[in-house]
PDB file of C-alpha atoms and ligand atoms in Angstrom:
ATOM      1  CA  MET A 133       0.000   0.000   0.000  1.00 62.00           C
ATOM      2  CA  THR A 134       1.268   3.495  -0.864  1.00 71.00           C
ATOM      3  CA  ASN A 135       0.707   6.555   1.359  1.00 79.00           C
ATOM      4  CA  THR A 136       1.024  10.082   0.007  1.00 76.00           C
ATOM      5  CA  VAL A 137       2.452  12.862   2.191  1.00 77.00           C
ATOM      6  CA  THR A 138       3.671  16.415   1.575  1.00 71.00           C
ATOM      7  CA  MET A 139       7.318  17.426   1.972  1.00 70.00           C
ATOM      8  CA  ASN A 140       8.477  21.064   2.293  1.00 62.00           C
ATOM      9  CA  ASN A 141      11.732  21.895   0.539  1.00 52.00           C
ATOM     10  CA  ASN A 142      14.475  23.058   2.882  1.00 49.00           C
ATOM     11  CA  ASN A 143      15.529  26.227   1.023  1.00 45.00           C
ATOM     12  CA  THR A 144      13.827  28.518   3.485  1.00 45.00           C
ATOM     13  CA  ASN A 145      14.902  32.126   2.926  1.00 48.00           C
ATOM     14  CA  ASN A 146      14.078  34.394   5.855  1.00 49.00           C
ATOM     15  CA  ASN A 147      13.970  37.461   3.569  1.00 51.00           C
ATOM     16  CA  ALA A 148      11.561  35.862   1.146  1.00 52.00           C
ATOM     17  CA  THR A 149       8.570  37.958   0.139  1.00 56.00           C
ATOM     18  CA  ASP A 150       5.033  36.715   0.666  1.00 55.00           C
ATOM     19  CA  GLU A 151       4.926  35.979  -3.058  1.00 55.00           C
ATOM     20  CA  ASN A 152       8.073  33.892  -2.827  1.00 56.00           C
ATOM     21  CA  ARG A 153       6.694  32.106   0.188  1.00 48.00           C
ATOM     22  CA  LYS A 154       3.589  31.196  -1.777  1.00 47.00           C
ATOM     23  CA  LYS A 155       5.796  29.814  -4.530  1.00 48.00           C
ATOM     24  CA  ARG A 156       7.823  27.690  -2.117  1.00 49.00           C
ATOM     25  CA  LYS A 157       7.602  24.170  -3.359  1.00 51.00           C
ATOM     26  CA  VAL A 158       5.593  21.633  -1.434  1.00 60.00           C
ATOM     27  CA  LYS A 159       6.292  18.284  -2.979  1.00 71.00           C
ATOM     28  CA  ARG A 160       3.886  15.395  -2.722  1.00 84.00           C
ATOM     29  CA  VAL A 161       5.756  12.199  -2.041  1.00 90.00           C
ATOM     30  CA  SER A 162       4.612   8.620  -1.862  1.00 95.00           C
ATOM     31  CA  ILE A 163       5.825   6.370   0.916  1.00 97.00           C
ATOM     32  CA  GLU A 164       5.538   2.601   0.990  1.00 98.00           C
ATOM     33  CA  LEU A 165       7.166  -0.573   2.291  1.00 98.00           C
ATOM     34  CA  GLY A 166       8.841  -3.276   0.241  1.00 98.00           C
ATOM     35  CA  ASP A 167      10.443  -6.679   0.748  1.00 98.00           C
ATOM     36  CA  LEU A 168      14.096  -7.279   1.419  1.00 98.00           C
ATOM     37  CA  THR A 169      15.669  -9.417  -1.315  1.00 97.00           C
ATOM     38  CA  GLN A 170      19.131 -10.556  -2.349  1.00 96.00           C
ATOM     39  CA  HIS A 171      19.075  -7.714  -4.890  1.00 97.00           C
ATOM     40  CA  ASN A 172      18.436  -4.838  -2.483  1.00 98.00           C
ATOM     41  CA  LEU A 173      20.323  -6.196   0.556  1.00 98.00           C
ATOM     42  CA  LYS A 174      23.260  -3.904  -0.243  1.00 98.00           C
ATOM     43  CA  GLN A 175      20.937  -0.889  -0.056  1.00 98.00           C
ATOM     44  CA  LEU A 176      19.950  -1.934   3.460  1.00 98.00           C
ATOM     45  CA  LYS A 177      23.627  -2.207   4.458  1.00 98.00           C
ATOM     46  CA  VAL A 178      24.393   1.279   3.101  1.00 98.00           C
ATOM     47  CA  LEU A 179      21.315   2.708   4.807  1.00 98.00           C
ATOM     48  CA  ASN A 180      22.113   1.144   8.184  1.00 98.00           C
ATOM     49  CA  ARG A 181      25.706   2.384   7.983  1.00 98.00           C
ATOM     50  CA  ASP A 182      24.341   5.885   7.480  1.00 98.00           C
ATOM     51  CA  VAL A 183      21.598   5.790  10.108  1.00 98.00           C
ATOM     52  CA  PHE A 184      23.046   3.831  13.041  1.00 97.00           C
ATOM     53  CA  PRO A 185      26.238   4.397  15.054  1.00 95.00           C
ATOM     54  CA  VAL A 186      26.819   0.629  15.352  1.00 94.00           C
ATOM     55  CA  ALA A 187      27.909  -1.768  12.604  1.00 95.00           C
ATOM     56  CA  TYR A 188      26.085  -4.999  11.870  1.00 96.00           C
ATOM     57  CA  ASN A 189      27.986  -8.074  10.720  1.00 96.00           C
ATOM     58  CA  GLU A 190      27.455 -10.336   7.709  1.00 96.00           C
ATOM     59  CA  LYS A 191      25.565 -12.947   9.747  1.00 95.00           C
ATOM     60  CA  PHE A 192      23.039 -10.292  10.765  1.00 96.00           C
ATOM     61  CA  TYR A 193      22.333  -9.505   7.102  1.00 97.00           C
ATOM     62  CA  LYS A 194      22.401 -13.123   5.948  1.00 95.00           C
ATOM     63  CA  ASP A 195      19.760 -14.066   8.519  1.00 95.00           C
ATOM     64  CA  LEU A 196      17.567 -11.128   7.493  1.00 97.00           C
ATOM     65  CA  LEU A 197      17.076 -12.623   4.047  1.00 96.00           C
ATOM     66  CA  GLY A 198      14.957 -15.336   5.661  1.00 92.00           C
ATOM     67  CA  ALA A 199      13.033 -12.970   7.917  1.00 96.00           C
ATOM     68  CA  GLY A 200      10.103 -12.316   5.549  1.00 96.00           C
ATOM     69  CA  GLU A 201       7.663  -9.744   6.907  1.00 98.00           C
ATOM     70  CA  LEU A 202       9.941  -9.081   9.886  1.00 98.00           C
ATOM     71  CA  CYS A 203      12.260  -7.026   7.713  1.00 98.00           C
ATOM     72  CA  LYS A 204      10.981  -4.294   5.398  1.00 98.00           C
ATOM     73  CA  LEU A 205      12.522  -1.483   3.411  1.00 98.00           C
ATOM     74  CA  ALA A 206      10.774   1.908   3.396  1.00 98.00           C
ATOM     75  CA  TYR A 207      10.582   3.753   0.100  1.00 98.00           C
ATOM     76  CA  CYS A 208       9.989   7.431  -0.586  1.00 97.00           C
ATOM     77  CA  ASN A 209       9.200   8.008  -4.246  1.00 95.00           C
ATOM     78  CA  ASP A 210      10.784   4.623  -5.066  1.00 95.00           C
ATOM     79  CA  ILE A 211      14.054   5.375  -3.208  1.00 97.00           C
ATOM     80  CA  VAL A 212      15.086   3.279  -0.209  1.00 98.00           C
ATOM     81  CA  VAL A 213      15.183   5.731   2.713  1.00 98.00           C
ATOM     82  CA  GLY A 214      14.411   3.572   5.734  1.00 98.00           C
ATOM     83  CA  ALA A 215      14.209   0.043   7.071  1.00 98.00           C
ATOM     84  CA  VAL A 216      12.879  -1.994   9.961  1.00 98.00           C
ATOM     85  CA  CYS A 217      14.358  -5.330  11.040  1.00 98.00           C
ATOM     86  CA  CYS A 218      12.855  -7.473  13.798  1.00 98.00           C
ATOM     87  CA  ARG A 219      13.113 -10.962  15.170  1.00 97.00           C
ATOM     88  CA  ILE A 220      10.980 -13.146  17.371  1.00 97.00           C
ATOM     89  CA  ASP A 221      12.499 -13.739  20.796  1.00 98.00           C
ATOM     90  CA  LEU A 222      11.388 -16.882  22.604  1.00 97.00           C
ATOM     91  CA  SER A 223      13.511 -16.408  25.728  1.00 96.00           C
ATOM     92  CA  GLU A 224      12.145 -16.245  29.306  1.00 93.00           C
ATOM     93  CA  ASN A 225       9.243 -18.497  28.357  1.00 95.00           C
ATOM     94  CA  ARG A 226       7.641 -15.662  26.428  1.00 96.00           C
ATOM     95  CA  ARG A 227       7.018 -14.883  22.785  1.00 97.00           C
ATOM     96  CA  ARG A 228       8.161 -11.341  22.123  1.00 98.00           C
ATOM     97  CA  LEU A 229       8.985  -9.326  19.048  1.00 98.00           C
ATOM     98  CA  TYR A 230      12.343  -7.557  19.248  1.00 98.00           C
ATOM     99  CA  ILE A 231      12.950  -4.531  17.004  1.00 98.00           C
ATOM    100  CA  MET A 232      16.637  -4.790  16.132  1.00 98.00           C
ATOM    101  CA  THR A 233      16.759  -1.699  13.908  1.00 98.00           C
ATOM    102  CA  LEU A 234      14.255   0.877  12.761  1.00 98.00           C
ATOM    103  CA  GLY A 235      15.618   3.950  11.040  1.00 98.00           C
ATOM    104  CA  VAL A 236      15.094   6.577   8.366  1.00 98.00           C
ATOM    105  CA  LEU A 237      17.698   8.656   6.490  1.00 98.00           C
ATOM    106  CA  ALA A 238      17.944  12.122   8.130  1.00 98.00           C
ATOM    107  CA  LYS A 239      16.551  14.002   5.134  1.00 97.00           C
ATOM    108  CA  TYR A 240      13.407  11.873   5.079  1.00 97.00           C
ATOM    109  CA  ARG A 241      12.502  12.011   8.764  1.00 98.00           C
ATOM    110  CA  GLU A 242       9.217  13.391  10.139  1.00 97.00           C
ATOM    111  CA  LEU A 243       7.337  12.361   7.005  1.00 96.00           C
ATOM    112  CA  GLY A 244       5.610   9.405   8.625  1.00 97.00           C
ATOM    113  CA  LEU A 245       8.022   6.690   7.450  1.00 98.00           C
ATOM    114  CA  GLY A 246       8.868   5.629  11.008  1.00 98.00           C
ATOM    115  CA  THR A 247       5.159   5.401  11.767  1.00 98.00           C
ATOM    116  CA  LEU A 248       4.543   3.349   8.611  1.00 98.00           C
ATOM    117  CA  MET A 249       7.210   0.836   9.662  1.00 98.00           C
ATOM    118  CA  LEU A 250       6.043   0.627  13.273  1.00 98.00           C
ATOM    119  CA  GLU A 251       2.443   0.141  12.167  1.00 98.00           C
ATOM    120  CA  HIS A 252       3.655  -2.721   9.992  1.00 98.00           C
ATOM    121  CA  VAL A 253       5.206  -4.288  13.105  1.00 98.00           C
ATOM    122  CA  PHE A 254       1.926  -3.853  15.004  1.00 98.00           C
ATOM    123  CA  LYS A 255       0.075  -5.562  12.139  1.00 98.00           C
ATOM    124  CA  ILE A 256       2.416  -8.567  12.270  1.00 98.00           C
ATOM    125  CA  CYS A 257       1.756  -8.910  16.011  1.00 98.00           C
ATOM    126  CA  GLU A 258      -1.988  -8.523  15.564  1.00 97.00           C
ATOM    127  CA  ARG A 259      -2.045 -11.136  12.820  1.00 96.00           C
ATOM    128  CA  GLU A 260       0.019 -13.627  14.815  1.00 94.00           C
ATOM    129  CA  GLY A 261      -2.059 -12.920  17.931  1.00 94.00           C
ATOM    130  CA  ASN A 262       0.287 -14.807  20.264  1.00 95.00           C
ATOM    131  CA  ILE A 263       3.027 -12.259  20.834  1.00 97.00           C
ATOM    132  CA  ASP A 264       3.253 -10.956  24.415  1.00 97.00           C
ATOM    133  CA  SER A 265       5.073  -7.715  23.751  1.00 98.00           C
ATOM    134  CA  ILE A 266       7.306  -5.661  21.472  1.00 98.00           C
ATOM    135  CA  TYR A 267      10.639  -4.504  22.874  1.00 98.00           C
ATOM    136  CA  LEU A 268      13.833  -2.771  21.824  1.00 98.00           C
ATOM    137  CA  HIS A 269      16.901  -0.911  23.050  1.00 98.00           C
ATOM    138  CA  VAL A 270      17.526   2.810  22.559  1.00 98.00           C
ATOM    139  CA  GLN A 271      20.723   4.673  23.472  1.00 98.00           C
ATOM    140  CA  ILE A 272      19.849   6.828  26.513  1.00 98.00           C
ATOM    141  CA  ASN A 273      20.611  10.138  24.750  1.00 98.00           C
ATOM    142  CA  ASN A 274      18.475   9.362  21.675  1.00 98.00           C
ATOM    143  CA  GLU A 275      15.637  11.717  22.553  1.00 98.00           C
ATOM    144  CA  THR A 276      14.029  11.592  19.113  1.00 98.00           C
ATOM    145  CA  ALA A 277      13.711   7.819  19.194  1.00 98.00           C
ATOM    146  CA  LEU A 278      12.433   7.932  22.785  1.00 98.00           C
ATOM    147  CA  ALA A 279       9.750  10.474  21.815  1.00 98.00           C
ATOM    148  CA  PHE A 280       8.868   8.388  18.770  1.00 98.00           C
ATOM    149  CA  TYR A 281       8.416   5.121  20.665  1.00 98.00           C
ATOM    150  CA  LYS A 282       6.643   6.745  23.636  1.00 98.00           C
ATOM    151  CA  LYS A 283       4.097   8.199  21.225  1.00 98.00           C
ATOM    152  CA  PHE A 284       3.180   4.625  20.329  1.00 98.00           C
ATOM    153  CA  GLY A 285       2.766   3.433  23.912  1.00 98.00           C
ATOM    154  CA  PHE A 286       6.257   2.090  24.623  1.00 98.00           C
ATOM    155  CA  GLN A 287       7.528   2.509  28.174  1.00 98.00           C
ATOM    156  CA  VAL A 288      11.023   2.508  29.622  1.00 98.00           C
ATOM    157  CA  ILE A 289      11.315  -0.765  31.546  1.00 98.00           C
ATOM    158  CA  SER A 290      14.952  -0.648  32.621  1.00 98.00           C
ATOM    159  CA  THR A 291      18.424   0.643  31.822  1.00 98.00           C
ATOM    160  CA  ALA A 292      20.922  -1.724  30.277  1.00 98.00           C
ATOM    161  CA  THR A 293      24.267  -0.422  31.518  1.00 98.00           C
ATOM    162  CA  GLU A 294      27.217  -0.617  29.111  1.00 97.00           C
ATOM    163  CA  TYR A 295      24.948  -2.052  26.434  1.00 97.00           C
ATOM    164  CA  TYR A 296      27.036  -0.471  23.663  1.00 96.00           C
ATOM    165  CA  ARG A 297      30.721  -1.303  23.800  1.00 93.00           C
ATOM    166  CA  ARG A 298      31.957   1.435  21.492  1.00 92.00           C
ATOM    167  CA  LEU A 299      29.456   4.258  22.005  1.00 96.00           C
ATOM    168  CA  GLU A 300      29.309   7.129  24.415  1.00 96.00           C
ATOM    169  CA  PRO A 301      27.003   7.133  26.321  1.00 97.00           C
ATOM    170  CA  CYS A 302      27.197   3.350  26.412  1.00 97.00           C
ATOM    171  CA  ASP A 303      23.918   2.757  28.295  1.00 98.00           C
ATOM    172  CA  ALA A 304      20.592   1.910  26.659  1.00 98.00           C
ATOM    173  CA  TYR A 305      16.992   2.038  27.783  1.00 98.00           C
ATOM    174  CA  LEU A 306      14.945  -1.086  27.305  1.00 98.00           C
ATOM    175  CA  LEU A 307      11.546  -0.040  25.988  1.00 98.00           C
ATOM    176  CA  GLU A 308       8.552  -2.338  25.846  1.00 98.00           C
ATOM    177  CA  ARG A 309       4.950  -2.246  24.775  1.00 98.00           C
ATOM    178  CA  ALA A 310       2.726  -5.010  26.107  1.00 97.00           C
ATOM    179  CA  LEU A 311       0.229  -6.584  23.691  1.00 96.00           C
ATOM    180  CA  LYS A 312      -3.087  -8.210  24.275  1.00 82.00           C
ATOM    181  CA  LYS A 313      -3.394 -11.692  22.883  1.00 70.00           C
ATOM    182  CA  SER A 314      -6.491 -12.134  20.741  1.00 65.00           C
ATOM    183  CA  ALA A 315      -9.061 -14.514  22.268  1.00 61.00           C
ATOM    184  CA  ALA A 316      -9.229 -16.520  19.048  1.00 56.00           C
ATOM    185  CA  ASN A 317      -5.479 -17.004  19.024  1.00 59.00           C
ATOM    186  CA  GLU A 318      -5.372 -17.944  22.687  1.00 59.00           C
ATOM    187  CA  GLN A 319      -7.889 -20.700  21.982  1.00 59.00           C
ATOM    188  CA  THR A 320      -5.983 -21.840  18.890  1.00 54.00           C
ATOM    189  CA  ALA A 321      -2.689 -21.768  20.787  1.00 51.00           C
ATOM    190  CA  ALA A 322      -4.194 -23.781  23.646  1.00 53.00           C
ATOM    191  CA  ALA A 323      -5.716 -26.296  21.223  1.00 54.00           C
ATOM    192  CA  THR A 324      -2.452 -26.589  19.299  1.00 48.00           C
ATOM    193  CA  ALA A 325      -0.520 -27.102  22.525  1.00 45.00           C
ATOM    194  CA  VAL A 326      -2.866 -29.908  23.541  1.00 47.00           C
ATOM    195  CA  GLN A 327      -2.594 -31.552  20.099  1.00 50.00           C
ATOM    196  CA  GLN A 328       1.172 -31.223  20.073  1.00 44.00           C
ATOM    197  CA  SER A 329       1.629 -32.633  23.536  1.00 44.00           C
ATOM    198  CA  ALA A 330      -0.619 -35.541  22.500  1.00 45.00           C
ATOM    199  CA  LYS A 331       1.462 -36.134  19.368  1.00 41.00           C
ATOM    200  CA  LYS A 332       4.734 -35.382  21.206  1.00 39.00           C
ATOM    201  CA  VAL A 333       5.984 -33.043  18.453  1.00 35.00           C
ATOM    202  CA  PRO A 334       7.809 -29.773  19.126  1.00 34.00           C
ATOM    203  CA  ALA A 335       5.961 -26.478  18.645  1.00 31.00           C
ATOM    204  CA  VAL A 336       6.363 -25.242  15.082  1.00 29.00           C
ATOM    205  CA  PRO A 337       7.922 -21.777  14.821  1.00 32.00           C
ATOM    206  CA  LEU A 338       6.409 -19.124  12.561  1.00 33.00           C
ATOM    207  CA  SER A 339       7.540 -19.809   9.012  1.00 32.00           C
ATOM    208  CA  THR A 340       8.817 -16.276   8.508  1.00 30.00           C
ATOM    209  CA  ILE A 341      10.919 -16.060  11.624  1.00 30.00           C
ATOM    210  CA  THR A 342      14.660 -16.326  11.955  1.00 33.00           C
ATOM    211  CA  ASP A 343      16.316 -15.846  15.342  1.00 32.00           C
ATOM    212  CA  VAL A 344      19.418 -13.672  15.334  1.00 34.00           C
ATOM    213  CA  ASP A 345      21.979 -13.846  18.106  1.00 33.00           C
TER     214      ASP A 345
HETATM  215  N1  ACO B  34      11.346  15.176  17.929  1.00 62.70           N
HETATM  216  C1  ACO B  34      10.302  14.803  18.687  1.00 62.70           C
HETATM  217  N2  ACO B  34       9.401  13.833  18.299  1.00 62.70           N
HETATM  218  C2  ACO B  34       9.617  13.242  17.124  1.00 62.70           C
HETATM  219  C3  ACO B  34      10.695  13.582  16.275  1.00 62.70           C
HETATM  220  C4  ACO B  34      11.579  14.607  16.729  1.00 62.70           C
HETATM  221  N3  ACO B  34      12.639  14.995  15.992  1.00 62.70           N
HETATM  222  N4  ACO B  34      10.650  12.797  15.179  1.00 62.70           N
HETATM  223  C5  ACO B  34       9.561  12.025  15.322  1.00 62.70           C
HETATM  224  N5  ACO B  34       8.955  12.262  16.486  1.00 62.70           N
HETATM  225  C6  ACO B  34       7.771  11.612  17.031  1.00 62.70           C
HETATM  226  C7  ACO B  34       6.559  12.531  16.882  1.00 62.70           C
HETATM  227  O1  ACO B  34       5.666  12.231  17.941  1.00 62.70           O
HETATM  228  C8  ACO B  34       5.958  12.080  15.569  1.00 62.70           C
HETATM  229  O2  ACO B  34       4.582  12.305  15.496  1.00 62.70           O
HETATM  230  P1  ACO B  34       4.006  13.668  14.859  1.00 62.70           P
HETATM  231  O3  ACO B  34       4.537  13.717  13.465  1.00 62.70           O
HETATM  232  O4  ACO B  34       2.531  13.465  14.928  1.00 62.70           O
HETATM  233  O5  ACO B  34       4.532  14.762  15.708  1.00 62.70           O
HETATM  234  C9  ACO B  34       6.213  10.585  15.614  1.00 62.70           C
HETATM  235  O6  ACO B  34       7.495  10.444  16.254  1.00 62.70           O
HETATM  236  C10 ACO B  34       6.192   9.908  14.268  1.00 62.70           C
HETATM  237  O7  ACO B  34       7.122  10.519  13.396  1.00 62.70           O
HETATM  238  P2  ACO B  34       7.537   9.853  11.989  1.00 62.70           P
HETATM  239  O8  ACO B  34       7.634  10.935  10.961  1.00 62.70           O
HETATM  240  O9  ACO B  34       6.674   8.712  11.672  1.00 62.70           O
HETATM  241  O10 ACO B  34       9.006   9.305  12.364  1.00 62.70           O
HETATM  242  P3  ACO B  34      10.316   9.327  11.449  1.00 62.70           P
HETATM  243  O11 ACO B  34      10.059   8.816  10.095  1.00 62.70           O
HETATM  244  O12 ACO B  34      10.976  10.650  11.548  1.00 62.70           O
HETATM  245  O13 ACO B  34      11.211   8.221  12.222  1.00 62.70           O
HETATM  246  C11 ACO B  34      12.901   7.707  13.823  1.00 62.70           C
HETATM  247  C12 ACO B  34      11.510   8.342  13.596  1.00 62.70           C
HETATM  248  C13 ACO B  34      12.883   6.284  13.278  1.00 62.70           C
HETATM  249  C14 ACO B  34      13.176   7.644  15.323  1.00 62.70           C
HETATM  250  C15 ACO B  34      13.945   8.575  13.083  1.00 62.70           C
HETATM  251  O14 ACO B  34      14.125   9.785  13.778  1.00 62.70           O
HETATM  252  C16 ACO B  34      15.314   7.915  12.923  1.00 62.70           C
HETATM  253  O15 ACO B  34      15.530   7.169  11.978  1.00 62.70           O
HETATM  254  N6  ACO B  34      16.245   8.182  13.837  1.00 62.70           N
HETATM  255  C17 ACO B  34      17.618   7.654  13.707  1.00 62.70           C
HETATM  256  C18 ACO B  34      17.652   6.152  13.910  1.00 62.70           C
HETATM  257  C19 ACO B  34      17.130   5.792  15.280  1.00 62.70           C
HETATM  258  O16 ACO B  34      17.461   6.443  16.270  1.00 62.70           O
HETATM  259  N7  ACO B  34      16.294   4.735  15.320  1.00 62.70           N
HETATM  260  C20 ACO B  34      15.765   4.200  16.541  1.00 62.70           C
HETATM  261  C21 ACO B  34      16.864   3.529  17.286  1.00 62.70           C
HETATM  262  S1  ACO B  34      16.268   2.250  18.283  1.00 62.70           S
HETATM  263  C22 ACO B  34      16.039   0.962  17.267  1.00 62.70           C
HETATM  264  O17 ACO B  34      16.381   1.006  16.129  1.00 62.70           O
HETATM  265  C23 ACO B  34      15.427  -0.260  17.815  1.00 62.70           C
END
């Protein structure tokens, strides 16, 4: 699905006349999400290098190719300008979605691309119905990201001290948003659990999910 938003150009001249102000361009841009493939993986690497202060290794990217809906590129007028990469975390006897990276190139921020990607994540959780919460880490001085996630109901749960080895500040906040399981999915999950324990087969993971260390 494509969304259309307006984007002001940045050539603001304080001495501009009213006439000039009227003429200032307001571009209409389309924003949409697309799949990650072997062919655009390099674009994701370049984007992440630009957006995040930490580097991700080859294994991270290799695993993303199998992540399906959990990894999406964000396009603005057909140009890759953002990306979201998540994984399902089954630790602590819970089923949680972990947002590993979510970012937009500086020039394309505050156009709704972050919202588009986060809403995609919410849709995945709603569809699956059996995910307890969404969580992520944010560097403690990243006020923009904190404001962004708080707007969508995320709360600071704790501080992970020395979370980043090579960054200053090195601490991160752990943010989480609890989710309600849908009644239908709770019943299905319970029924599946009963069937599986009867058949003695392990629970089947979601087909689209790849765990990343
Ligand atoms: N100051 C305050 N609030 C802001 C700002 C800002 N600069 N930018 C966004 N917000 C909040 C606002 O509430 C905004 O709603 P509004 O437009 O109704 O006011 C809301 O976020 C949604 O804004 P979007 O336009 O959808 O967000 P955007 O596309 O700019 O993306 C993001 C936000 C992803 C945080 C972007 O600033 C970014 O890429 N930052 C650098 C990378 C980063 O820090 N990512 C998060 C790290 S944590 C992680 O990846 C798990």
